[in-house]
Coordinates of C-alpha atoms in Angstrom, one line a residue:
Chain A
M1 CA 23.0 -26.4 10.6
P2 CA 23.4 -29.1 13.2
A3 CA 22.4 -32.7 12.4
N4 CA 18.7 -33.6 13.0
A5 CA 17.8 -34.8 16.5
V6 CA 15.1 -37.2 15.2
D7 CA 14.8 -39.6 12.3
A8 CA 12.0 -39.6 9.8
A9 CA 9.9 -42.2 11.7
A10 CA 10.0 -40.2 14.9
M11 CA 9.3 -37.0 13.0
E12 CA 6.2 -38.5 11.3
R13 CA 5.0 -39.6 14.8
L14 CA 5.6 -36.1 16.1
I15 CA 3.6 -34.5 13.2
L16 CA 0.8 -37.0 13.4
S17 CA 0.4 -36.6 17.2
A18 CA -1.6 -33.5 16.5
P19 CA -5.3 -34.2 15.8
F20 CA -5.4 -31.3 13.3
H21 CA -2.6 -32.8 11.3
R22 CA -4.3 -36.2 11.2
W23 CA -7.5 -34.5 10.0
L24 CA -5.5 -32.7 7.3
G25 CA -4.0 -36.0 6.3
L26 CA -0.4 -34.7 6.4
R27 CA 2.4 -36.9 5.2
L28 CA 6.2 -36.6 5.8
V29 CA 7.8 -36.6 2.3
E30 CA 11.4 -36.0 3.2
L31 CA 13.5 -35.1 6.2
A32 CA 16.9 -33.8 5.3
D33 CA 19.5 -31.8 7.3
E34 CA 18.7 -28.7 5.4
H35 CA 15.0 -29.0 4.9
I36 CA 11.8 -30.9 5.6
D37 CA 9.0 -31.6 3.0
I38 CA 5.5 -32.2 4.3
A39 CA 2.5 -33.0 2.0
M40 CA -1.0 -31.8 2.5
P41 CA -3.6 -33.6 0.3
W42 CA -6.6 -31.8 -1.0
R43 CA -9.9 -32.3 0.7
E44 CA -13.4 -31.0 0.0
E45 CA -13.7 -29.3 3.4
L46 CA -10.7 -27.0 2.6
V47 CA -12.4 -25.3 -0.3
S48 CA -12.7 -21.6 0.1
D49 CA -14.7 -19.9 -2.7
P50 CA -17.8 -22.0 -3.7
V51 CA -17.4 -21.0 -7.4
A52 CA -13.7 -20.8 -8.0
R53 CA -13.3 -23.6 -5.5
Y54 CA -9.6 -22.9 -4.6
T55 CA -8.1 -24.1 -1.4
H56 CA -8.6 -21.8 1.7
G57 CA -5.7 -19.5 2.6
G58 CA -6.0 -20.6 6.2
A59 CA -5.2 -24.2 5.2
I60 CA -2.2 -22.9 3.2
A61 CA -1.1 -20.7 6.1
T62 CA -1.3 -23.8 8.3
L63 CA 1.1 -25.6 6.0
V64 CA 3.5 -22.7 5.9
D65 CA 3.5 -22.6 9.7
L66 CA 4.0 -26.3 10.3
A67 CA 6.6 -26.8 7.6
A68 CA 8.7 -24.0 9.2
D69 CA 8.0 -25.3 12.7
Y70 CA 9.1 -28.9 12.0
A71 CA 12.3 -27.7 10.3
I72 CA 13.2 -26.4 13.7
A73 CA 11.6 -29.4 15.5
A74 CA 14.0 -31.6 13.5
K75 CA 16.9 -30.0 15.3
L76 CA 15.4 -29.9 18.8
G77 CA 13.4 -33.1 18.8
R78 CA 10.2 -31.3 19.8
G79 CA 7.7 -28.8 18.3
V80 CA 8.1 -25.2 19.1
P81 CA 5.4 -22.5 19.8
T82 CA 4.8 -20.0 17.0
I83 CA 5.4 -16.4 18.1
D84 CA 4.4 -14.9 14.8
L85 CA 3.8 -16.0 11.2
R86 CA 3.9 -14.2 7.8
V87 CA 2.4 -15.8 4.7
D88 CA 2.4 -14.5 1.1
F89 CA -0.1 -16.0 -1.2
H90 CA 1.1 -16.2 -4.8
K91 CA -1.4 -18.3 -6.7
A92 CA -4.6 -20.1 -6.0
A93 CA -4.5 -23.9 -5.4
Q94 CA -7.2 -25.9 -7.2
P95 CA -9.3 -28.8 -6.1
G96 CA -7.5 -32.1 -6.1
E97 CA -4.1 -30.7 -5.9
E98 CA -1.8 -32.0 -3.2
L99 CA 0.5 -29.3 -1.8
I100 CA 4.0 -29.7 -0.6
G101 CA 5.4 -27.4 2.1
R102 CA 9.2 -27.2 2.3
G103 CA 10.5 -25.8 5.6
R104 CA 14.0 -24.4 6.2
I105 CA 15.7 -22.8 9.1
I106 CA 16.9 -19.2 8.5
K107 CA 18.4 -18.6 12.0
L108 CA 18.4 -21.0 15.0
G109 CA 18.8 -19.1 18.2
R110 CA 18.6 -20.2 21.8
T111 CA 15.6 -18.0 22.6
V112 CA 13.9 -17.7 19.2
A113 CA 14.4 -19.2 15.8
T114 CA 13.3 -18.0 12.3
A115 CA 12.3 -20.5 9.6
E116 CA 10.7 -20.1 6.2
A117 CA 8.5 -22.3 4.0
L118 CA 7.6 -22.6 0.4
V119 CA 4.3 -24.2 -0.6
R120 CA 4.3 -25.8 -4.1
K121 CA 2.1 -27.9 -6.2
A122 CA 3.3 -31.3 -7.4
D123 CA 4.4 -29.6 -10.7
G124 CA 6.6 -27.3 -8.7
S125 CA 4.7 -24.1 -9.2
L126 CA 4.7 -21.8 -6.2
I127 CA 1.4 -21.4 -4.3
A128 CA 2.6 -19.5 -1.2
S129 CA 5.6 -18.7 0.9
G130 CA 6.3 -17.3 4.3
R131 CA 8.2 -17.3 7.5
G132 CA 7.7 -17.5 11.2
V133 CA 9.5 -16.8 14.5
Y134 CA 9.4 -19.6 17.0
L135 CA 10.1 -19.8 20.7
T136 CA 13.1 -22.2 21.2
S137 CA 13.7 -21.5 24.8
A138 CA 10.5 -23.2 25.9
G139 CA 10.3 -26.8 26.8
Chain B
M1 CA -15.4 4.3 6.7
P2 CA -18.2 4.0 4.2
A3 CA -21.5 2.3 5.1
N4 CA -21.6 -1.5 4.7
A5 CA -22.7 -2.8 1.3
V6 CA -24.4 -5.9 2.7
D7 CA -26.5 -6.6 5.8
A8 CA -26.0 -9.3 8.4
A9 CA -28.0 -11.9 6.6
A10 CA -26.2 -11.5 3.3
M11 CA -22.8 -11.4 5.1
E12 CA -23.6 -14.7 6.9
R13 CA -24.6 -16.3 3.6
L14 CA -21.3 -15.0 2.1
I15 CA -19.3 -16.4 5.0
L16 CA -21.0 -19.8 4.9
S17 CA -20.7 -20.2 1.2
A18 CA -17.2 -21.5 1.8
P19 CA -17.1 -25.2 2.6
F20 CA -14.1 -24.6 5.0
H21 CA -16.1 -22.0 7.0
R22 CA -19.0 -24.5 7.3
W23 CA -16.7 -27.2 8.5
L24 CA -15.3 -24.7 11.0
G25 CA -18.8 -23.9 12.2
L26 CA -18.3 -20.1 11.8
R27 CA -21.0 -17.8 13.1
L28 CA -21.5 -14.1 12.4
V29 CA -21.9 -12.4 15.8
E30 CA -22.0 -8.8 14.8
L31 CA -21.7 -6.7 11.7
A32 CA -21.2 -3.0 12.4
D33 CA -19.9 -0.2 10.3
E34 CA -16.5 -0.2 12.1
H35 CA -16.0 -3.9 12.7
I36 CA -17.2 -7.4 12.2
D37 CA -17.2 -10.2 14.9
I38 CA -17.1 -13.8 13.8
A39 CA -17.2 -16.8 16.2
M40 CA -15.3 -20.0 15.7
P41 CA -16.4 -22.8 18.0
W42 CA -13.9 -25.3 19.4
R43 CA -13.8 -28.7 17.8
E44 CA -11.7 -31.7 18.6
E45 CA -10.1 -31.8 15.1
L46 CA -8.5 -28.4 15.7
V47 CA -6.4 -29.6 18.6
S48 CA -2.7 -29.1 18.1
D49 CA -0.6 -30.5 20.9
P50 CA -1.8 -34.0 22.0
V51 CA -0.9 -33.3 25.7
A52 CA -1.5 -29.6 26.2
R53 CA -4.4 -29.9 23.7
Y54 CA -4.5 -26.2 22.7
T55 CA -6.1 -25.0 19.5
H56 CA -3.8 -25.2 16.4
G57 CA -2.2 -21.9 15.3
G58 CA -3.3 -22.6 11.7
A59 CA -7.0 -22.5 12.8
I60 CA -6.3 -19.2 14.7
A61 CA -4.5 -17.8 11.7
T62 CA -7.6 -18.7 9.6
L63 CA -9.8 -16.7 11.9
V64 CA -7.5 -13.7 11.8
D65 CA -7.5 -13.9 8.0
L66 CA -11.2 -14.2 7.5
A67 CA -12.2 -11.6 10.1
A68 CA -9.9 -9.1 8.4
D69 CA -11.2 -10.2 5.0
Y70 CA -14.8 -9.9 5.8
A71 CA -14.3 -6.4 7.4
I72 CA -13.4 -5.4 3.9
A73 CA -16.0 -7.6 2.2
A74 CA -18.7 -5.7 4.2
K75 CA -17.8 -2.6 2.3
L76 CA -17.4 -4.2 -1.1
G77 CA -20.1 -6.8 -1.0
R78 CA -17.7 -9.6 -1.9
G79 CA -14.7 -11.4 -0.4
V80 CA -11.2 -10.3 -1.4
P81 CA -8.1 -12.4 -2.2
T82 CA -5.5 -12.3 0.6
I83 CA -2.1 -11.0 -0.7
D84 CA -0.3 -11.5 2.6
L85 CA -1.1 -12.2 6.2
R86 CA 0.7 -11.6 9.5
V87 CA -0.4 -13.3 12.7
D88 CA 1.0 -12.9 16.3
F89 CA 0.1 -15.6 18.8
H90 CA -0.2 -14.3 22.3
K91 CA -1.7 -17.1 24.4
A92 CA -2.8 -20.7 23.9
A93 CA -6.5 -21.4 23.4
Q94 CA -7.8 -24.3 25.4
P95 CA -10.2 -27.1 24.5
G96 CA -13.9 -26.1 24.5
E97 CA -13.2 -22.4 24.1
E98 CA -15.0 -20.5 21.4
L99 CA -13.0 -17.8 19.8
I100 CA -14.2 -14.5 18.5
G101 CA -12.3 -12.8 15.7
R102 CA -13.0 -9.0 15.4
G103 CA -11.9 -7.6 12.0
R104 CA -11.4 -3.9 11.3
I105 CA -10.2 -2.0 8.2
I106 CA -7.0 0.0 8.6
K107 CA -6.9 1.4 5.1
L108 CA -9.3 0.8 2.2
G109 CA -7.7 1.5 -1.1
R110 CA -8.8 0.9 -4.7
T111 CA -6.0 -1.6 -5.4
V112 CA -5.2 -3.0 -2.0
A113 CA -6.7 -2.7 1.5
T114 CA -5.2 -3.4 4.9
A115 CA -7.3 -4.8 7.7
E116 CA -6.5 -6.1 11.2
A117 CA -8.1 -8.7 13.5
L118 CA -8.0 -9.5 17.2
V119 CA -8.9 -13.0 18.4
R120 CA -10.3 -13.2 21.9
K121 CA -11.9 -15.8 24.1
A122 CA -15.4 -15.3 25.5
D123 CA -13.9 -13.7 28.6
G124 CA -12.2 -11.1 26.5
S125 CA -8.6 -12.3 26.9
L126 CA -6.5 -11.9 23.8
I127 CA -5.4 -15.1 22.0
A128 CA -3.9 -13.7 18.8
S129 CA -3.8 -10.6 16.6
G130 CA -2.7 -9.8 13.1
R131 CA -3.3 -8.0 9.9
G132 CA -3.5 -8.7 6.2
V133 CA -3.3 -7.0 2.8
Y134 CA -6.1 -7.8 0.4
L135 CA -6.5 -7.2 -3.3
T136 CA -9.5 -4.9 -3.7
S137 CA -9.1 -4.2 -7.5
A138 CA -10.1 -7.8 -8.3
G139 CA -13.6 -8.7 -9.1
Chain C
M1 CA -1.3 -2.0 31.2
P2 CA 1.0 -1.4 34.2
A3 CA 2.0 2.2 35.0
N4 CA 5.1 3.6 33.2
A5 CA 8.5 3.0 34.7
V6 CA 9.9 6.2 33.4
D7 CA 8.6 9.8 33.1
A8 CA 8.6 11.9 30.0
A9 CA 12.0 13.5 30.7
A10 CA 13.7 10.2 31.2
M11 CA 12.0 8.8 28.1
E12 CA 13.2 11.7 26.0
R13 CA 16.8 11.1 27.3
L14 CA 16.4 7.4 26.4
I15 CA 15.2 8.2 22.9
L16 CA 17.9 10.7 22.2
S17 CA 20.7 8.5 23.6
A18 CA 20.7 6.9 20.1
P19 CA 22.8 8.8 17.5
F20 CA 20.4 7.8 14.8
H21 CA 17.5 9.3 16.7
R22 CA 19.4 12.5 17.2
W23 CA 20.2 12.7 13.5
L24 CA 16.5 12.1 12.7
G25 CA 15.6 14.9 15.1
L26 CA 13.1 12.8 17.0
R27 CA 10.9 14.6 19.6
L28 CA 8.8 13.0 22.4
V29 CA 5.3 14.5 22.0
E30 CA 3.4 12.6 24.6
L31 CA 4.0 9.8 27.0
A32 CA 0.8 8.3 28.4
D33 CA 0.1 5.0 30.1
E34 CA -1.6 3.6 27.0
H35 CA 0.5 5.1 24.2
I36 CA 3.6 7.1 23.3
D37 CA 3.7 9.7 20.5
I38 CA 7.0 10.5 18.9
A39 CA 7.5 13.1 16.2
M40 CA 10.0 12.8 13.3
P41 CA 10.5 16.0 11.3
W42 CA 11.0 16.1 7.6
R43 CA 14.5 16.5 6.3
E44 CA 15.9 16.6 2.8
E45 CA 18.1 13.5 3.3
L46 CA 15.0 11.4 3.9
V47 CA 13.6 12.0 0.4
S48 CA 13.2 8.8 -1.6
D49 CA 12.0 9.4 -5.2
P50 CA 13.8 12.4 -6.8
V51 CA 10.7 13.5 -8.7
A52 CA 7.8 12.7 -6.4
R53 CA 10.0 13.5 -3.5
Y54 CA 8.1 11.5 -0.9
T55 CA 9.7 10.4 2.4
H56 CA 11.6 7.1 2.2
G57 CA 9.9 4.0 3.4
G58 CA 12.9 3.0 5.4
A59 CA 12.6 6.2 7.5
I60 CA 8.9 5.5 8.1
A61 CA 9.7 1.9 9.0
T62 CA 12.2 3.3 11.5
L63 CA 9.4 5.4 13.1
V64 CA 7.1 2.4 13.3
D65 CA 9.8 0.3 14.9
L66 CA 10.8 2.9 17.5
A67 CA 7.3 4.0 18.4
A68 CA 6.4 0.4 19.1
D69 CA 9.7 -0.2 20.9
Y70 CA 9.4 2.8 23.2
A71 CA 5.8 1.9 24.1
I72 CA 7.3 -1.2 25.7
A73 CA 10.3 0.7 27.0
A74 CA 8.0 3.0 28.9
K75 CA 7.0 0.0 31.0
L76 CA 10.4 -1.6 31.4
G77 CA 12.5 1.5 31.7
R78 CA 14.8 0.4 28.9
G79 CA 14.8 -0.2 25.2
V80 CA 14.2 -3.7 23.9
P81 CA 15.7 -5.5 20.9
T82 CA 13.4 -5.9 17.9
I83 CA 12.9 -9.5 16.9
D84 CA 10.8 -8.8 13.9
L85 CA 8.9 -5.9 12.3
R86 CA 6.0 -5.5 10.0
V87 CA 5.2 -2.3 8.2
D88 CA 2.3 -1.4 5.9
F89 CA 2.6 1.7 3.8
H90 CA -0.7 3.4 3.2
K91 CA 0.1 6.8 1.7
A92 CA 3.2 8.7 0.6
A93 CA 4.5 11.4 3.0
Q94 CA 5.4 14.6 1.2
P95 CA 8.3 17.0 1.8
G96 CA 8.1 19.3 4.8
E97 CA 5.6 17.0 6.6
E98 CA 6.4 16.1 10.2
L99 CA 5.2 12.6 11.0
I100 CA 3.9 11.4 14.4
G101 CA 4.3 7.8 15.3
R102 CA 2.0 6.5 18.0
G103 CA 3.1 3.3 19.7
R104 CA 0.8 1.0 21.8
I105 CA 1.4 -2.4 23.4
I106 CA -0.7 -5.3 22.2
K107 CA 0.7 -7.9 24.6
L108 CA 3.4 -7.5 27.2
G109 CA 5.0 -10.9 28.0
R110 CA 8.0 -11.9 30.0
T111 CA 9.9 -13.3 27.1
V112 CA 8.5 -11.3 24.2
A113 CA 6.1 -8.4 23.7
T114 CA 4.1 -7.3 20.7
A115 CA 3.5 -3.6 20.0
E116 CA 1.9 -1.7 17.2
A117 CA 2.4 1.8 15.8
L118 CA 0.4 4.2 13.6
V119 CA 2.2 6.9 11.6
R120 CA 0.2 10.0 10.9
K121 CA 0.7 13.4 9.4
A122 CA -0.2 16.5 11.5
D123 CA -3.6 16.6 9.9
G124 CA -4.3 13.1 11.2
S125 CA -4.2 11.2 7.9
L126 CA -2.6 7.8 8.1
I127 CA 0.8 7.3 6.4
A128 CA 1.8 3.8 7.6
S129 CA 1.1 1.3 10.3
G130 CA 2.7 -1.8 11.6
R131 CA 3.8 -3.9 14.5
G132 CA 6.8 -5.7 15.9
V133 CA 7.8 -8.4 18.3
Y134 CA 10.4 -7.4 20.9
L135 CA 12.6 -9.4 23.3
T136 CA 11.6 -8.5 26.8
S137 CA 13.7 -11.2 28.6
A138 CA 16.9 -9.5 27.6
G139 CA 18.6 -6.9 29.8
Chain D
M1 CA 13.0 -15.0 -14.2
P2 CA 13.1 -12.7 -17.2
A3 CA 16.3 -10.9 -18.1
N4 CA 17.0 -7.6 -16.5
A5 CA 15.6 -4.4 -18.1
V6 CA 18.6 -2.3 -17.0
D7 CA 22.3 -2.8 -16.8
A8 CA 24.5 -2.1 -13.7
A9 CA 25.3 1.5 -14.7
A10 CA 21.6 2.4 -15.1
M11 CA 20.7 0.6 -11.9
E12 CA 23.3 2.4 -9.9
R13 CA 22.0 5.7 -11.3
L14 CA 18.5 4.6 -10.3
I15 CA 19.6 3.7 -6.7
L16 CA 21.5 6.9 -6.3
S17 CA 18.7 9.1 -7.6
A18 CA 17.2 8.9 -4.0
P19 CA 18.7 11.5 -1.6
F20 CA 18.3 9.0 1.2
H21 CA 20.4 6.4 -0.6
R22 CA 23.1 9.0 -1.3
W23 CA 23.2 9.9 2.3
L24 CA 23.5 6.2 3.2
G25 CA 26.3 5.9 0.8
L26 CA 24.8 2.9 -1.0
R27 CA 26.9 1.1 -3.6
L28 CA 25.8 -1.4 -6.2
V29 CA 27.9 -4.5 -5.7
E30 CA 26.4 -6.9 -8.2
L31 CA 23.5 -7.0 -10.6
A32 CA 22.7 -10.5 -11.8
D33 CA 19.6 -12.0 -13.3
E34 CA 18.7 -13.8 -10.1
H35 CA 19.8 -11.3 -7.5
I36 CA 21.1 -7.9 -6.7
D37 CA 23.7 -7.0 -4.1
I38 CA 23.8 -3.6 -2.5
A39 CA 26.3 -2.4 0.1
M40 CA 25.5 0.0 2.9
P41 CA 28.6 1.3 4.7
W42 CA 28.7 2.0 8.4
R43 CA 28.3 5.5 9.5
E44 CA 28.3 7.0 13.0
E45 CA 24.8 8.5 12.6
L46 CA 23.3 5.0 12.2
V47 CA 24.3 3.9 15.7
S48 CA 21.4 2.8 17.8
D49 CA 22.4 1.9 21.4
P50 CA 24.9 4.4 22.8
V51 CA 26.7 1.7 24.8
A52 CA 26.5 -1.4 22.6
R53 CA 26.8 0.9 19.6
Y54 CA 25.1 -1.5 17.1
T55 CA 23.6 -0.4 13.9
H56 CA 20.0 0.8 14.1
G57 CA 17.3 -1.7 13.0
G58 CA 15.6 1.1 11.0
A59 CA 18.7 1.3 8.8
I60 CA 18.8 -2.4 8.4
A61 CA 15.1 -2.5 7.6
T62 CA 15.8 0.1 4.9
L63 CA 18.4 -2.1 3.4
V64 CA 16.1 -5.1 3.3
D65 CA 13.4 -3.0 1.7
L66 CA 15.6 -1.5 -1.0
A67 CA 17.4 -4.7 -1.9
A68 CA 14.1 -6.4 -2.4
D69 CA 12.7 -3.4 -4.3
Y70 CA 15.6 -3.2 -6.7
A71 CA 15.5 -6.9 -7.4
I72 CA 12.1 -6.1 -8.9
A73 CA 13.2 -2.8 -10.4
A74 CA 15.9 -4.7 -12.3
K75 CA 13.1 -6.4 -14.2
L76 CA 10.8 -3.4 -14.7
G77 CA 13.4 -0.7 -15.2
R78 CA 11.9 1.4 -12.4
G79 CA 11.5 1.4 -8.6
V80 CA 8.2 0.1 -7.2
P81 CA 6.2 1.3 -4.2
T82 CA 6.4 -0.9 -1.1
I83 CA 3.0 -2.2 0.0
D84 CA 4.3 -3.9 3.1
L85 CA 7.6 -5.0 4.6
R86 CA 8.7 -7.7 7.0
V87 CA 12.1 -7.8 8.6
D88 CA 13.6 -10.3 11.0
F89 CA 16.6 -9.3 13.0
H90 CA 19.0 -12.1 13.6
K91 CA 22.2 -10.5 15.0
A92 CA 23.5 -7.0 15.9
A93 CA 25.7 -5.2 13.4
Q94 CA 28.7 -3.6 15.0
P95 CA 30.4 -0.2 14.3
G96 CA 32.5 -0.1 11.2
E97 CA 30.9 -3.1 9.5
E98 CA 29.6 -2.6 6.0
L99 CA 26.4 -4.6 5.3
I100 CA 25.5 -6.3 2.0
G101 CA 21.8 -6.7 1.2
R102 CA 21.0 -9.4 -1.4
G103 CA 17.6 -9.1 -3.0
R104 CA 15.8 -11.8 -4.9
I105 CA 12.3 -12.0 -6.4
I106 CA 10.0 -14.7 -5.0
K107 CA 7.0 -14.0 -7.3
L108 CA 6.7 -11.4 -10.0
G109 CA 3.1 -10.6 -10.7
R110 CA 1.4 -8.0 -12.8
T111 CA -0.3 -6.2 -9.9
V112 CA 2.0 -7.1 -7.0
A113 CA 5.4 -8.8 -6.6
T114 CA 7.0 -10.4 -3.6
A115 CA 10.7 -10.2 -3.0
E116 CA 13.1 -11.2 -0.2
A117 CA 16.4 -9.9 1.0
L118 CA 19.2 -11.2 3.2
V119 CA 21.5 -8.8 5.0
R120 CA 25.0 -10.1 5.7
K121 CA 28.3 -8.8 7.0
A122 CA 31.4 -9.0 4.8
D123 CA 32.3 -12.3 6.5
G124 CA 29.0 -13.8 5.4
S125 CA 27.3 -13.9 8.8
L126 CA 23.6 -13.2 8.7
I127 CA 22.4 -9.9 10.3
A128 CA 18.8 -9.7 9.1
S129 CA 16.4 -11.1 6.5
G130 CA 12.9 -10.2 5.3
R131 CA 10.5 -9.8 2.5
G132 CA 8.2 -7.2 1.0
V133 CA 5.2 -6.9 -1.3
Y134 CA 5.5 -4.3 -4.0
L135 CA 3.0 -2.7 -6.3
T136 CA 4.0 -3.5 -9.9
S137 CA 0.9 -2.2 -11.6
A138 CA 1.9 1.4 -10.8
G139 CA 3.9 3.6 -13.2

């Protein structure tokens, strides 16, 4: 992989430029050449089932998408449109649990790029994983 | 397809039992034997890009997931856990635009079911589409 | 959808220009403006499980991919590279059963296109379904 | 991950019990606790484009599916039905090139399991990658 085009401060500004990311309370945990870690704190509005009270799959899919997207953005210096997204849900996330999405590039191409993401709890257990294809020729 | 196990009023209660769905302001538009239509209004917090201001892909993925999920829920009388989700993004949704997710069952099995969803604007133009596999043996 | 750029005879030549398609014994059943139907006969080499003897998922995935691909090719007059593919398997196909893959375009874009396919037996029962994203800017 | 339930000799017998795998000429390269490597040699019948002559995506999808499947089979001692499959195509494979599919389990559950696979050429370059969900409760 090439070196990152942006540093952590610029990446955090990029992430938080999106109103949805600010509402979600996203936080850049680590920006490395091979991966990016983004934290999504729990919030009451993200609860899915009123009884089991686990975090909504749509919120988890959002974290998979954006962790994969920003792994690519780190190389290009800009966010990239998602062409398609695949998410596998492995375990329910419980109230109060912050989730960490780790994004990594699988293939960086000039027209499209493929990146994957793993979503884990603070204790390291796997909540979800997935991958997306992103349009890199745009911009 | 079998007849629905719940009527529109019960389905709307089921949908709105999720705090995330209440925050999103979801509304049941139509519950038929062959499909379900769910509306997601625009809200400022769902904006993705600060300049282009289109709706975040994570919010659209959420609508794909839940329209497909409730198409199955209509038959079972309960929501079903998402095993995996695939979303294709076709066009950006602009500020102020309400989106309608139409869910339909592809295959209803005893262990898993596959359902698809199309997300359209009020003018009928296609914003996103996708499908998911859901665990029907749970419950 | 725009009108097709090729007629049935030209489409069949295009399909059968691929050695793998000739080995599979593919046959163009119907080329319409809204869909394309391609038949894949059963052959002993496609058997997966030695006891249950159902048709291999890889062969079925191939039919999903190419039915979706040629739905796009009908509009462009040429095959398009697959960027990614999703296949859902609904039911096992048994020995001797010819399968029909019906491909349809979901979204035809200038850089990428999304198309879906349903794979059915002659009696209409659904074996598999799926979708792919294809690169339309190439060529 | 738990230890494997079968050794390499038993795994090779399992793989080659499928007529399609014998026709493809599959070969078990390595069976480890954390991954399985399966080789698929080139053959003329797998050619897709008559001019560019690269290997058909359906054949590559087959390798992704079975490498992921047998990573799970190594733990259960039996093959598992594919529920759904996702494949990303990164680079064309050329005539004469043997491909190696490396399968790894992402999540091994009692009802379903998720596994991924990378397909590489002998020189290590990435041709395709993907993941599938498999039914583990069957059997």
